[in-house]
Amino acid sequence: MSLSLQAGGSATRALSSTAPSATTSHTTSPITTGTSVLAIKYRSGVLLAADTLVSYGSMAKYKNARRLLPINSSTLIGGSGEYSDLQSVTELLKRNALEDRCTADSLYNEESNEECAKEVWSYLRAVMYNRRSKMNPLWNDLVVAGFKKNEDGTISDEPFLGLVDKIGTAYEDDILATGFGSYIALPLMREKYRPDMEEGEARALLEDCLRILFYRDCRALNRVQIAKVTRDGKCLVSEPYELDTYWDFKGFVNSKAGLGTDGGW
């Protein structure tokens, strides 16, 4: 049997003429995965946060994988789930952004016809639902952040924050979290959130949530990135840095239920 590459990029074996037909293999479960992405609106824009760990099954394998990515001058995305699928989605969006730039009436940024964040979010909703309908989903939860457009094409002062999951379910909110963060970090963010938060307050809240996820999520890391998009059209993604941690809490040290263990759960 020889290996052939069929349309769509899936590798299949060329069977003999007596076989019914060649089958196409689909990804049935994610393999190399990233965990939580957190996002919050603040007074002047939107902040995203995520760690840089990608796990190979239960192995903490890749510790410098960046999951917060600028798509154009006014849109950021963050993704959890299968990292190769996130790379595929990112390349698709950047290719679309390049086509928009090349087909614009002008090559100058201020006159380009870039998609705004809500348009990117709406497009991703269609992409994810289309793949789900073919029983070959992209195994990601994607957070899209940026600003909406006014009817005249100018950038609005209203920030946008939306989420799309792997089956095409999509919604908007002022605070969002994916993965394990939707169980642990989201309640903490709801408790502390205010619409008029300054950037420093929002960043401190995200760092606290990332620190707690590092304590409680065995697929998380204390090496993180913060990204922001602001009203003046700037998308900034920080270099990875490490959060300070504290492991002397009684709950981490004392044995559980008198079992004489090392303090782990």
CSV table of C-alpha atoms in Angstrom, one decimal:
chain,number,residue,atom,x,y,z
A,1,MET,CA,0.0,0.0,0.0
A,2,SER,CA,1.2,3.5,-0.8
A,3,LEU,CA,0.5,6.7,1.1
A,4,SER,CA,-1.3,9.4,-0.9
A,5,LEU,CA,-2.4,12.9,0.1
A,6,GLN,CA,-6.0,13.6,-0.9
A,7,ALA,CA,-7.8,16.9,-1.2
A,8,GLY,CA,-8.4,18.5,2.2
A,9,GLY,CA,-5.0,17.6,3.5
A,10,SER,CA,-5.9,14.3,5.1
A,11,ALA,CA,-3.4,11.4,4.5
A,12,THR,CA,-5.1,8.1,3.5
A,13,ARG,CA,-3.8,4.8,2.1
A,14,ALA,CA,-4.5,4.0,-1.5
A,15,LEU,CA,-6.4,0.7,-1.4
A,16,SER,CA,-6.6,-1.9,-4.1
A,17,SER,CA,-9.4,-1.8,-6.7
A,18,THR,CA,-11.3,-4.5,-4.8
A,19,ALA,CA,-11.7,-2.3,-1.7
A,20,PRO,CA,-15.0,-0.2,-1.5
A,21,SER,CA,-13.3,3.2,-1.2
A,22,ALA,CA,-10.6,5.1,0.6
A,23,THR,CA,-11.6,6.5,3.9
A,24,THR,CA,-10.8,10.0,5.3
A,25,SER,CA,-9.6,10.1,8.9
A,26,HIS,CA,-10.7,13.0,11.1
A,27,THR,CA,-9.3,14.2,14.3
A,28,THR,CA,-11.4,12.6,17.0
A,29,SER,CA,-9.8,14.2,20.0
A,30,PRO,CA,-7.2,17.0,20.7
A,31,ILE,CA,-3.6,15.9,21.3
A,32,THR,CA,-1.4,19.0,21.9
A,33,THR,CA,-3.6,21.3,23.9
A,34,GLY,CA,-3.5,24.7,25.6
A,35,THR,CA,-5.7,25.6,28.6
A,36,SER,CA,-7.5,28.7,29.8
A,37,VAL,CA,-7.7,32.1,28.1
A,38,LEU,CA,-9.1,34.9,30.1
A,39,ALA,CA,-10.5,38.2,28.8
A,40,ILE,CA,-12.0,41.4,30.3
A,41,LYS,CA,-13.2,44.8,29.1
A,42,TYR,CA,-11.8,47.8,30.9
A,43,ARG,CA,-12.2,51.6,30.6
A,44,SER,CA,-10.0,52.0,27.5
A,45,GLY,CA,-10.1,48.6,25.7
A,46,VAL,CA,-9.9,44.9,26.2
A,47,LEU,CA,-7.3,42.7,27.9
A,48,LEU,CA,-6.5,39.1,27.2
A,49,ALA,CA,-4.4,36.7,29.3
A,50,ALA,CA,-3.1,33.1,28.9
A,51,ASP,CA,-0.2,31.0,29.9
A,52,THR,CA,2.3,29.6,27.4
A,53,LEU,CA,2.1,25.9,28.1
A,54,VAL,CA,0.9,23.4,25.5
A,55,SER,CA,0.5,19.8,26.9
A,56,TYR,CA,1.1,16.6,25.0
A,57,GLY,CA,-1.6,14.5,26.7
A,58,SER,CA,-0.6,14.7,30.3
A,59,MET,CA,3.0,15.9,29.6
A,60,ALA,CA,3.8,19.6,30.0
A,61,LYS,CA,5.8,19.5,26.8
A,62,TYR,CA,5.9,23.0,25.1
A,63,LYS,CA,6.5,25.9,27.5
A,64,ASN,CA,6.8,28.8,25.1
A,65,ALA,CA,3.6,28.3,22.9
A,66,ARG,CA,2.0,31.7,22.3
A,67,ARG,CA,-1.8,31.6,22.2
A,68,LEU,CA,-2.6,35.4,22.1
A,69,LEU,CA,-2.3,36.6,18.6
A,70,PRO,CA,-2.9,39.8,16.7
A,71,ILE,CA,-4.9,39.3,13.5
A,72,ASN,CA,-4.9,42.9,12.2
A,73,SER,CA,-4.3,46.4,13.6
A,74,SER,CA,-7.5,46.3,15.7
A,75,THR,CA,-8.3,42.6,16.5
A,76,LEU,CA,-6.8,40.0,18.9
A,77,ILE,CA,-7.6,36.4,19.3
A,78,GLY,CA,-6.8,33.9,22.0
A,79,GLY,CA,-7.3,30.2,21.8
A,80,SER,CA,-7.4,27.1,24.0
A,81,GLY,CA,-7.6,23.5,22.8
A,82,GLU,CA,-5.7,21.8,20.0
A,83,TYR,CA,-2.7,24.0,19.2
A,84,SER,CA,-2.3,22.9,15.6
A,85,ASP,CA,-5.9,23.9,14.9
A,86,LEU,CA,-5.3,27.3,16.5
A,87,GLN,CA,-2.3,27.7,14.1
A,88,SER,CA,-4.6,26.8,11.2
A,89,VAL,CA,-7.3,29.3,12.2
A,90,THR,CA,-4.7,32.0,12.7
A,91,GLU,CA,-3.2,31.5,9.3
A,92,LEU,CA,-6.7,31.6,7.7
A,93,LEU,CA,-7.5,34.9,9.4
A,94,LYS,CA,-4.1,36.5,8.5
A,95,ARG,CA,-4.6,35.4,4.9
A,96,ASN,CA,-8.0,37.0,4.9
A,97,ALA,CA,-6.5,40.2,6.4
A,98,LEU,CA,-3.8,40.3,3.7
A,99,GLU,CA,-6.4,39.9,1.0
A,100,ASP,CA,-8.4,42.7,2.5
A,101,ARG,CA,-5.3,44.9,2.5
A,102,CYS,CA,-4.3,44.0,-1.1
A,103,THR,CA,-7.8,44.6,-2.5
A,104,ALA,CA,-8.4,47.9,-0.6
A,105,ASP,CA,-8.8,51.1,-2.6
A,106,SER,CA,-5.7,52.4,-0.8
A,107,LEU,CA,-2.6,50.7,0.7
A,108,TYR,CA,-2.6,53.2,3.6
A,109,ASN,CA,-3.7,51.9,6.9
A,110,GLU,CA,-6.1,54.7,7.7
A,111,GLU,CA,-8.0,54.0,4.4
A,112,SER,CA,-7.9,50.2,4.5
A,113,ASN,CA,-11.0,48.0,4.7
A,114,GLU,CA,-9.8,45.7,7.6
A,115,GLU,CA,-12.4,43.6,9.3
A,116,CYS,CA,-13.4,44.8,12.7
A,117,ALA,CA,-13.4,42.4,15.7
A,118,LYS,CA,-17.1,41.7,15.5
A,119,GLU,CA,-16.8,40.8,11.8
A,120,VAL,CA,-13.9,38.4,12.6
A,121,TRP,CA,-16.0,36.8,15.4
A,122,SER,CA,-18.9,36.4,13.1
A,123,TYR,CA,-16.7,34.8,10.4
A,124,LEU,CA,-15.2,32.4,12.9
A,125,ARG,CA,-18.6,31.4,14.0
A,126,ALA,CA,-19.4,30.3,10.4
A,127,VAL,CA,-16.0,28.5,10.1
A,128,MET,CA,-16.4,26.5,13.3
A,129,TYR,CA,-20.0,25.6,12.6
A,130,ASN,CA,-19.1,24.5,9.0
A,131,ARG,CA,-16.3,22.2,10.3
A,132,ARG,CA,-18.6,20.8,13.0
A,133,SER,CA,-21.3,20.1,10.4
A,134,LYS,CA,-18.7,18.0,8.5
A,135,MET,CA,-18.0,16.0,11.7
A,136,ASN,CA,-14.4,17.3,11.5
A,137,PRO,CA,-14.4,20.2,14.1
A,138,LEU,CA,-11.5,22.5,14.9
A,139,TRP,CA,-10.9,21.7,18.5
A,140,ASN,CA,-10.6,25.2,19.9
A,141,ASP,CA,-12.5,27.7,22.0
A,142,LEU,CA,-11.6,31.1,20.5
A,143,VAL,CA,-11.8,34.6,22.2
A,144,VAL,CA,-12.0,37.6,19.9
A,145,ALA,CA,-11.3,41.1,21.2
A,146,GLY,CA,-11.2,44.5,19.6
A,147,PHE,CA,-13.6,47.2,18.6
A,148,LYS,CA,-16.7,47.4,16.5
A,149,LYS,CA,-17.1,49.6,13.4
A,150,ASN,CA,-19.6,52.5,12.9
A,151,GLU,CA,-21.9,52.5,10.0
A,152,ASP,CA,-19.6,55.0,8.2
A,153,GLY,CA,-16.6,52.6,8.5
A,154,THR,CA,-14.8,54.3,11.3
A,155,ILE,CA,-13.8,52.5,14.5
A,156,SER,CA,-16.4,52.8,17.3
A,157,ASP,CA,-15.5,53.7,20.9
A,158,GLU,CA,-17.4,50.5,22.0
A,159,PRO,CA,-15.1,47.6,22.7
A,160,PHE,CA,-16.0,44.1,21.6
A,161,LEU,CA,-15.4,40.8,23.3
A,162,GLY,CA,-16.8,37.5,22.0
A,163,LEU,CA,-16.3,33.8,22.2
A,164,VAL,CA,-16.7,31.0,19.7
A,165,ASP,CA,-16.4,27.3,20.6
A,166,LYS,CA,-15.7,24.2,18.5
A,167,ILE,CA,-19.3,23.6,17.5
A,168,GLY,CA,-20.0,27.1,16.5
A,169,THR,CA,-21.8,28.4,19.6
A,170,ALA,CA,-21.0,32.1,19.9
A,171,TYR,CA,-21.8,34.8,22.4
A,172,GLU,CA,-20.5,38.2,23.7
A,173,ASP,CA,-19.8,39.4,27.2
A,174,ASP,CA,-17.8,41.9,29.3
A,175,ILE,CA,-15.7,39.0,30.8
A,176,LEU,CA,-14.9,35.7,29.3
A,177,ALA,CA,-12.9,32.6,30.1
A,178,THR,CA,-12.3,29.3,28.3
A,179,GLY,CA,-11.1,25.9,29.6
A,180,PHE,CA,-10.7,25.3,33.3
A,181,GLY,CA,-10.8,29.1,33.7
A,182,SER,CA,-14.6,29.0,33.0
A,183,TYR,CA,-15.1,27.1,36.2
A,184,ILE,CA,-12.5,28.7,38.5
A,185,ALA,CA,-11.5,32.1,37.2
A,186,LEU,CA,-14.9,33.3,35.8
A,187,PRO,CA,-16.6,33.5,39.2
A,188,LEU,CA,-13.7,35.5,40.6
A,189,MET,CA,-13.8,37.9,37.6
A,190,ARG,CA,-17.5,38.4,38.0
A,191,GLU,CA,-17.1,39.3,41.7
A,192,LYS,CA,-14.4,41.9,41.1
A,193,TYR,CA,-15.4,43.3,37.7
A,194,ARG,CA,-16.5,46.9,37.1
A,195,PRO,CA,-17.1,48.5,33.7
A,196,ASP,CA,-14.9,51.5,34.6
A,197,MET,CA,-11.8,49.5,35.7
A,198,GLU,CA,-8.5,51.0,34.8
A,199,GLU,CA,-5.9,49.0,32.9
A,200,GLY,CA,-3.8,48.3,36.0
A,201,GLU,CA,-6.8,47.0,37.9
A,202,ALA,CA,-7.9,44.7,35.1
A,203,ARG,CA,-4.4,43.4,34.6
A,204,ALA,CA,-4.0,42.7,38.4
A,205,LEU,CA,-7.3,40.8,38.3
A,206,LEU,CA,-6.2,38.7,35.4
A,207,GLU,CA,-2.8,37.9,36.9
A,208,ASP,CA,-4.5,36.8,40.2
A,209,CYS,CA,-6.8,34.5,38.2
A,210,LEU,CA,-3.9,33.0,36.3
A,211,ARG,CA,-2.0,32.5,39.5
A,212,ILE,CA,-5.0,30.6,41.0
A,213,LEU,CA,-5.3,28.5,37.8
A,214,PHE,CA,-1.6,27.6,38.2
A,215,TYR,CA,-2.3,26.4,41.7
A,216,ARG,CA,-5.4,24.4,40.7
A,217,ASP,CA,-5.1,23.3,37.1
A,218,CYS,CA,-2.5,20.6,36.4
A,219,ARG,CA,-2.3,21.8,32.7
A,220,ALA,CA,-1.5,25.4,33.6
A,221,LEU,CA,1.9,27.2,34.0
A,222,ASN,CA,3.0,30.4,35.7
A,223,ARG,CA,4.7,31.6,32.6
A,224,VAL,CA,2.1,33.9,31.0
A,225,GLN,CA,1.3,36.6,28.4
A,226,ILE,CA,-1.0,39.7,28.6
A,227,ALA,CA,-2.4,41.3,25.4
A,228,LYS,CA,-4.5,44.4,24.9
A,229,VAL,CA,-6.3,46.3,22.2
A,230,THR,CA,-7.1,49.9,22.7
A,231,ARG,CA,-9.3,52.6,21.1
A,232,ASP,CA,-6.4,54.2,19.2
A,233,GLY,CA,-6.0,51.0,17.1
A,234,LYS,CA,-3.1,49.4,19.0
A,235,CYS,CA,-2.8,45.6,19.5
A,236,LEU,CA,0.0,44.9,22.0
A,237,VAL,CA,1.1,41.4,23.1
A,238,SER,CA,3.6,41.2,26.0
A,239,GLU,CA,6.6,38.9,26.0
A,240,PRO,CA,6.1,35.9,28.3
A,241,TYR,CA,7.0,36.5,32.0
A,242,GLU,CA,6.6,34.4,35.2
A,243,LEU,CA,4.1,35.1,37.9
A,244,ASP,CA,5.3,35.1,41.5
A,245,THR,CA,3.8,32.1,43.4
A,246,TYR,CA,3.4,31.2,47.1
A,247,TRP,CA,3.2,27.5,48.1
A,248,ASP,CA,3.1,27.7,51.9
A,249,PHE,CA,-0.7,27.8,52.3
A,250,LYS,CA,-1.9,25.4,54.9
A,251,GLY,CA,-4.1,23.7,52.4
A,252,PHE,CA,-1.1,22.9,50.3
A,253,VAL,CA,1.1,21.7,53.2
A,254,ASN,CA,-1.2,19.9,55.6
A,255,SER,CA,-2.2,16.3,55.0
A,256,LYS,CA,-5.8,15.7,53.8
A,257,ALA,CA,-8.3,13.7,55.9
A,258,GLY,CA,-5.5,12.4,58.1
A,259,LEU,CA,-4.1,10.2,55.4
A,260,GLY,CA,-0.5,11.2,55.9
A,261,THR,CA,0.0,12.2,52.3
A,262,ASP,CA,2.4,14.8,51.0
A,263,GLY,CA,-0.3,17.5,51.0
A,264,GLY,CA,-1.6,16.9,47.4
A,265,TRP,CA,-5.2,16.3,46.6
